[in-house]
PDB file of C-alpha atoms and ligand atoms in Angstrom:
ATOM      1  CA  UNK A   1    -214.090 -57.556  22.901  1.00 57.00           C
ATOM      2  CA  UNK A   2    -210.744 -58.236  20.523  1.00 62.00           C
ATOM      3  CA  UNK A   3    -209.480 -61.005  22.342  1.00 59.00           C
ATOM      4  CA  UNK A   4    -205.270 -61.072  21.812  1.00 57.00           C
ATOM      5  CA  UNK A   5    -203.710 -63.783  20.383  1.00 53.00           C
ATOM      6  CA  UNK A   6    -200.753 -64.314  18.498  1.00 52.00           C
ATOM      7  CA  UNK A   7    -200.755 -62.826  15.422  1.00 55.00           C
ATOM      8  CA  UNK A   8    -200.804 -65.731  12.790  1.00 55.00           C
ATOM      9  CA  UNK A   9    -199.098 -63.460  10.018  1.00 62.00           C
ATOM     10  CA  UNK A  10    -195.885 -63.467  12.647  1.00 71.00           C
ATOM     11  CA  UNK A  11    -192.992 -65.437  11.489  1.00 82.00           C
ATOM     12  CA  UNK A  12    -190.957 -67.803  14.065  1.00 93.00           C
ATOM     13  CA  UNK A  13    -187.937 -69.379  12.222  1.00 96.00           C
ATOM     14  CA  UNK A  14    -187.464 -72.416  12.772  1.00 97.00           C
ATOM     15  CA  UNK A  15    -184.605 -72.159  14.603  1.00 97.00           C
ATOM     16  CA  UNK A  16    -186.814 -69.665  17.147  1.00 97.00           C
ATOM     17  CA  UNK A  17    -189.018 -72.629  17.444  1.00 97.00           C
ATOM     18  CA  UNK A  18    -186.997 -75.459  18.849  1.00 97.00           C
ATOM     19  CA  UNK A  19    -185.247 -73.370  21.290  1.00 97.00           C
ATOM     20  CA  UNK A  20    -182.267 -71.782  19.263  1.00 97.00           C
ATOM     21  CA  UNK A  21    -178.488 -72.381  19.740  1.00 97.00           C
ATOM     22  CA  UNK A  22    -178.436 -74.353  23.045  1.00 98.00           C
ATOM     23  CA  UNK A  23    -181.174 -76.889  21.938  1.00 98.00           C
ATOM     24  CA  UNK A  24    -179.402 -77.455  18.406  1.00 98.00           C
ATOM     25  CA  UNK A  25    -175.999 -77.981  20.153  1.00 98.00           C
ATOM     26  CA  UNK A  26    -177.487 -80.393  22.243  1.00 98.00           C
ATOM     27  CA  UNK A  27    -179.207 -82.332  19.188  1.00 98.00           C
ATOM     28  CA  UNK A  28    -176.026 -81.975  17.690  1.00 98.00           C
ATOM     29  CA  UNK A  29    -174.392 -83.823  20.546  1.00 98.00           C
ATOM     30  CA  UNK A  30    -176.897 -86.430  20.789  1.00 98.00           C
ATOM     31  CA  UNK A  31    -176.366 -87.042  16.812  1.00 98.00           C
ATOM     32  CA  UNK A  32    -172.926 -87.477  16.989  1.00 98.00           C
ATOM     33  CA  UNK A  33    -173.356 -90.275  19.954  1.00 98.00           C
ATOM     34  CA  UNK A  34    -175.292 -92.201  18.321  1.00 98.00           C
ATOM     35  CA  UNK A  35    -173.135 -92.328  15.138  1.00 98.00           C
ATOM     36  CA  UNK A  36    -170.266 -92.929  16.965  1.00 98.00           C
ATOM     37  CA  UNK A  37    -171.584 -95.862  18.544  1.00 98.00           C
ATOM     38  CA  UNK A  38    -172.991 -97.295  15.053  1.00 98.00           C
ATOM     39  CA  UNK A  39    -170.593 -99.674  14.165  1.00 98.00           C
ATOM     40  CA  UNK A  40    -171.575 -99.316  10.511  1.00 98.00           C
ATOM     41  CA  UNK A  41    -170.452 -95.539  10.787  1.00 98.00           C
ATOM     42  CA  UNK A  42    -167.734 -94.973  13.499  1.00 98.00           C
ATOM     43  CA  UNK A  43    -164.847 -96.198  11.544  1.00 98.00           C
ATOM     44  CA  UNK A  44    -165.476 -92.998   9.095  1.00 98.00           C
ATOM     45  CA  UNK A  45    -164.909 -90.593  11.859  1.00 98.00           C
ATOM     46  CA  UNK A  46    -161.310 -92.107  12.639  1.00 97.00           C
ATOM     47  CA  UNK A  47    -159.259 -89.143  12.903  1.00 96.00           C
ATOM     48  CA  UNK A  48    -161.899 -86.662  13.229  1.00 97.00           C
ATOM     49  CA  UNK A  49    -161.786 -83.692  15.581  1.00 98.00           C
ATOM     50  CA  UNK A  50    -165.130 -83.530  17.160  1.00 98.00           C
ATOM     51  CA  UNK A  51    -165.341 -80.407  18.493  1.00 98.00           C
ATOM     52  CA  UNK A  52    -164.659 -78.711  14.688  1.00 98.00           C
ATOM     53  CA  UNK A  53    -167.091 -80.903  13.249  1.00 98.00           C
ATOM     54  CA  UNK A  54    -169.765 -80.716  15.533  1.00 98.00           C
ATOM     55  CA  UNK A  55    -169.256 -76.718  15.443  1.00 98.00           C
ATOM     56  CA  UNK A  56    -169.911 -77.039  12.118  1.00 98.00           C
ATOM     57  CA  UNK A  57    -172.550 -78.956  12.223  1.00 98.00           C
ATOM     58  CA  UNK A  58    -174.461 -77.002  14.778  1.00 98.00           C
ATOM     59  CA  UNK A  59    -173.846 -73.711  12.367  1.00 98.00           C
ATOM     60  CA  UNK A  60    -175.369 -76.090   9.359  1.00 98.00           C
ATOM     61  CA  UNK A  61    -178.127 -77.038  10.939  1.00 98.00           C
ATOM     62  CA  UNK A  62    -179.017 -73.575  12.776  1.00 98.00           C
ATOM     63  CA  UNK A  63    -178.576 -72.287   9.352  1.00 97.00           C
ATOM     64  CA  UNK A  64    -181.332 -74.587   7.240  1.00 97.00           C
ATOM     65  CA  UNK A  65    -183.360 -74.189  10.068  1.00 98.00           C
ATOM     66  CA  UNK A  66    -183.228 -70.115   9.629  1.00 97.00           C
ATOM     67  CA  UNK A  67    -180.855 -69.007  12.631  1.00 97.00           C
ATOM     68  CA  UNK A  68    -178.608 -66.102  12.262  1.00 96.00           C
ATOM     69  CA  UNK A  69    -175.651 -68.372  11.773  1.00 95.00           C
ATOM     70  CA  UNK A  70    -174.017 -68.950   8.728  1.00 96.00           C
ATOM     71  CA  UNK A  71    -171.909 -72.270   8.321  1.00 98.00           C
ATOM     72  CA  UNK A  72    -168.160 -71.602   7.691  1.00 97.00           C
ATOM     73  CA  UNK A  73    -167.138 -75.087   7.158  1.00 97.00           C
ATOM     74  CA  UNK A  74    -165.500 -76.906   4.032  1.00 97.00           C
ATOM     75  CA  UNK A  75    -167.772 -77.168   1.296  1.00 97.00           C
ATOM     76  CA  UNK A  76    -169.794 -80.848   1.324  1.00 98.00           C
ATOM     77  CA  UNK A  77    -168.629 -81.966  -1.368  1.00 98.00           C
ATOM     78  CA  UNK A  78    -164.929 -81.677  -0.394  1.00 97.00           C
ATOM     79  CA  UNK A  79    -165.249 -82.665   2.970  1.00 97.00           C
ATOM     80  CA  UNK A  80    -166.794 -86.068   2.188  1.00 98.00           C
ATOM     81  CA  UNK A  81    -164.625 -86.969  -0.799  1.00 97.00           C
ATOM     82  CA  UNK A  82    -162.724 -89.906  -1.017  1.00 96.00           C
ATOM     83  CA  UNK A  83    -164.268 -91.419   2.381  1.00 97.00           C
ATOM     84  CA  UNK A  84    -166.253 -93.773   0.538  1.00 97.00           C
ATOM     85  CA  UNK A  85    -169.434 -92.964   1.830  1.00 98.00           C
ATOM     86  CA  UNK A  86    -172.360 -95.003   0.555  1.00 98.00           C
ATOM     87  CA  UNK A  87    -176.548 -94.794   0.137  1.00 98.00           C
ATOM     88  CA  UNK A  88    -176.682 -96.821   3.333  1.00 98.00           C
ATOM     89  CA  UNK A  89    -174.676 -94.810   5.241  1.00 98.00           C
ATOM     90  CA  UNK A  90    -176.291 -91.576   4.265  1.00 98.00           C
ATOM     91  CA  UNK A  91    -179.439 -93.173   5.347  1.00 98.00           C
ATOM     92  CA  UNK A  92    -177.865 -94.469   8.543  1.00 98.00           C
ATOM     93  CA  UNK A  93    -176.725 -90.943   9.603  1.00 98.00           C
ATOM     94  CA  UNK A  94    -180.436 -88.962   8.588  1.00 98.00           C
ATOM     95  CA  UNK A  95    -182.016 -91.708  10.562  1.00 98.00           C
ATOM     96  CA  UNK A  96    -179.918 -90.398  13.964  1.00 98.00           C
ATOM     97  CA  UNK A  97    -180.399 -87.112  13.370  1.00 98.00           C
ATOM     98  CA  UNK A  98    -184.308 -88.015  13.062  1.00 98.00           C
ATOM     99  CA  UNK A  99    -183.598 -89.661  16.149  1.00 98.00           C
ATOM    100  CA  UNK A 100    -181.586 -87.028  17.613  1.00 98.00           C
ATOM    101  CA  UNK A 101    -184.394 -84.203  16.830  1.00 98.00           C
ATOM    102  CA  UNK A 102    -187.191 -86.494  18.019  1.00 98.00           C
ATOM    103  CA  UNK A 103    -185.536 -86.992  21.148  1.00 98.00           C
ATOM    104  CA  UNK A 104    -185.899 -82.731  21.799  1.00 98.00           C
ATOM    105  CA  UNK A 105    -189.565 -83.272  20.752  1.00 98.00           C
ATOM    106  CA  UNK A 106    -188.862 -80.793  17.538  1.00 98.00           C
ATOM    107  CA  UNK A 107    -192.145 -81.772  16.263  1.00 97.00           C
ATOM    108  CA  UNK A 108    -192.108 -83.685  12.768  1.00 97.00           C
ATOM    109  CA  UNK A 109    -193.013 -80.765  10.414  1.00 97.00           C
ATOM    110  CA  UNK A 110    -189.374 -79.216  11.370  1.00 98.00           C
ATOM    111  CA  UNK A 111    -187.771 -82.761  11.494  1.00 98.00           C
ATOM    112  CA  UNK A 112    -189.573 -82.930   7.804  1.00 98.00           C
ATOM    113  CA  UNK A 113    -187.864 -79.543   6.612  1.00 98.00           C
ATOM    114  CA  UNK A 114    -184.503 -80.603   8.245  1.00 98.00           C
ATOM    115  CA  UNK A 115    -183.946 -83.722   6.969  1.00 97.00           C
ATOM    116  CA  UNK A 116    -185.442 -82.481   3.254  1.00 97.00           C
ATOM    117  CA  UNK A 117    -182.683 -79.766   3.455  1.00 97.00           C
ATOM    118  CA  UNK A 118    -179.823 -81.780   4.492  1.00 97.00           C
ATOM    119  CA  UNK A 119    -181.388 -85.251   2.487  1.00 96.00           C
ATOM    120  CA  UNK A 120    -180.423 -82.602  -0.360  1.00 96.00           C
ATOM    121  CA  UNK A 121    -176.739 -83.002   0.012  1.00 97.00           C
ATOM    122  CA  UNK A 122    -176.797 -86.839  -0.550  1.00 98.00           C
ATOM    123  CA  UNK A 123    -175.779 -86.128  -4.073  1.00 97.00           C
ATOM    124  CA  UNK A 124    -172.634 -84.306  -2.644  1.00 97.00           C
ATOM    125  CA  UNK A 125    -171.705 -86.527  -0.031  1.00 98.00           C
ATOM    126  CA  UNK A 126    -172.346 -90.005  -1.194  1.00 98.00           C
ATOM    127  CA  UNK A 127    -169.269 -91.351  -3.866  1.00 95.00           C
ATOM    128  CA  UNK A 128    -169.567 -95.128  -3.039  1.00 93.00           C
ATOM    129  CA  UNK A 129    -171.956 -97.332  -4.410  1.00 78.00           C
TER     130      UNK A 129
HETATM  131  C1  HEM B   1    -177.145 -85.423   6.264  1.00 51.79           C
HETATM  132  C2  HEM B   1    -175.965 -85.832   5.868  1.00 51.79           C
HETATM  133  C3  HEM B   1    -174.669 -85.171   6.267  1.00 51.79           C
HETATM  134  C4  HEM B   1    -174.406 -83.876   6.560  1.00 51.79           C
HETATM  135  C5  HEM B   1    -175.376 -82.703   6.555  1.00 51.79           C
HETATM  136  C6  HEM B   1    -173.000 -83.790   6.906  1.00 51.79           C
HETATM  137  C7  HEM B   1    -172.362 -82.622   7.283  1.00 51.79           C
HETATM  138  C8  HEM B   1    -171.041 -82.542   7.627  1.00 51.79           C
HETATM  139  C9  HEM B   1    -170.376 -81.332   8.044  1.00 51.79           C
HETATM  140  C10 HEM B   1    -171.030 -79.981   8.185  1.00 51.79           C
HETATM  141  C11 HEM B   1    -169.097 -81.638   8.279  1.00 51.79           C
HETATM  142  C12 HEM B   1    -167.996 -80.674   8.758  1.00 51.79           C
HETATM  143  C13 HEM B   1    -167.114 -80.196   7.633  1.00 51.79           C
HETATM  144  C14 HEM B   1    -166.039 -79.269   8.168  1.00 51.79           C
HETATM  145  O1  HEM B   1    -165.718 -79.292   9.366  1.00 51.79           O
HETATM  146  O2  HEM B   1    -165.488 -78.474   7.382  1.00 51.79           O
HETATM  147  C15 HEM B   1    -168.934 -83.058   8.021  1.00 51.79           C
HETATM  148  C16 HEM B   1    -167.770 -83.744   8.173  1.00 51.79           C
HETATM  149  C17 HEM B   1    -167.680 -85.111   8.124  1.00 51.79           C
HETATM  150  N1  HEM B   1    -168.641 -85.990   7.727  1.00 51.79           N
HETATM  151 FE1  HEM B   1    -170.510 -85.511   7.225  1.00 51.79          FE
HETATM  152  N2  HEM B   1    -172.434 -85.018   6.798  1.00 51.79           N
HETATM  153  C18 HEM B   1    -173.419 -85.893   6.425  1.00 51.79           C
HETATM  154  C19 HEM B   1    -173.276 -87.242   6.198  1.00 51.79           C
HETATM  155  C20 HEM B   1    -172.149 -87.965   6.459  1.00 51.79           C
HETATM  156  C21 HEM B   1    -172.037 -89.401   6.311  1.00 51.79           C
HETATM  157  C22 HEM B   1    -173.143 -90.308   5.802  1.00 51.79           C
HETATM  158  C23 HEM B   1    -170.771 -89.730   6.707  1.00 51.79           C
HETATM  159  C24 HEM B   1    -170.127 -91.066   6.803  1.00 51.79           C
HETATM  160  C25 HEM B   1    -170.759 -92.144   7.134  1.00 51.79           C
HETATM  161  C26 HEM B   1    -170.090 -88.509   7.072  1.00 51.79           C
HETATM  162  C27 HEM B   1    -168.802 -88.426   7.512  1.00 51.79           C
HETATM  163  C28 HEM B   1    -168.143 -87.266   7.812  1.00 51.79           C
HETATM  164  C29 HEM B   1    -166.776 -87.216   8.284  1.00 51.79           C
HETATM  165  C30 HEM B   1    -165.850 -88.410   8.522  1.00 51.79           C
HETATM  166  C31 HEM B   1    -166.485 -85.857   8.488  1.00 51.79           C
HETATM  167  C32 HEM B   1    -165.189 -85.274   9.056  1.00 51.79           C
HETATM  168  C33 HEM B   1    -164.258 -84.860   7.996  1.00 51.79           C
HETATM  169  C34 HEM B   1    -163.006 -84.317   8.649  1.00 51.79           C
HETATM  170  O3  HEM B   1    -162.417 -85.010   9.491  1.00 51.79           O
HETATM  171  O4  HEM B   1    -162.644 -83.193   8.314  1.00 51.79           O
HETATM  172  N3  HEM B   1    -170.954 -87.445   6.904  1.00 51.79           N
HETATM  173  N4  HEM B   1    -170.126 -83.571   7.626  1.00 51.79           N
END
């Protein structure tokens, strides 16, 4: 007998994987509390509205991870220049969202491919040395 299982040929984004929208949103949150309470990063944010950038955030991050969401926010580049941003910080920030994802138990091969895609825009967001 042809016992059924899962065919291994079927593609799960993934997006699919970690639970779509809701569980991103809620990484997304998590992120954004712990950078706002690391004093090395909250002063950037002065100013900020929240609920824009975390919208956009959630619509980045669904989109690297292969949702049907496409981000509509500023371009990278443009939205981090002139803040000053530096290596450390950049590293700061990927180590909450690491945190952030963990903390949903998205297991590490998806943390990998998130943080490779986003580590990617370093070159765009970083201006301070
Ligand atoms: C993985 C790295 C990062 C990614 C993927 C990322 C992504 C984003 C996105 C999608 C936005 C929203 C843009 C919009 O609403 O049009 C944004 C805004 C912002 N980011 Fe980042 N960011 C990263 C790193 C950082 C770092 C290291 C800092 C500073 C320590 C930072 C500070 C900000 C600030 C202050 C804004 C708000 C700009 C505004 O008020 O319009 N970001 N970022």
């Amino acid at each position: 007998m042809v016992e059924h299982s899962q065919t291994s040929n079927e593609i799960t984004s993934d997006y699919a994987a970690v639970g779509g929208g809701a569980a991103i949103s809620s990484v997304v949150d998590l992120f954004y509390q712990s950078v706002l309470a690391d004093p090395q990063l909250v002063g950037y944010f002065e100013g900020t509205d929240l609920a824009r950038l975390k919208r956009h955030q959630v619509q980045l991050v669904s989109q690297v991870m292969g949702g049907p969401v496409s981000y509509e926010g500023a371009d990278l580049a443009e939205a981090h220049r002139g803040r000053g941003i530096t290596d450390a910080d950049f590293g700061r920030v990927v180590e909450h969202l690491i945190a952030a994802l963990a903390a949903h138990s998205v297991p590490e091969d998806i943390v990998g491919r998130v943080v490779q895609a986003l580590g990617a825009t370093q070159g765009d967001i970083v201006t301070a040395r």
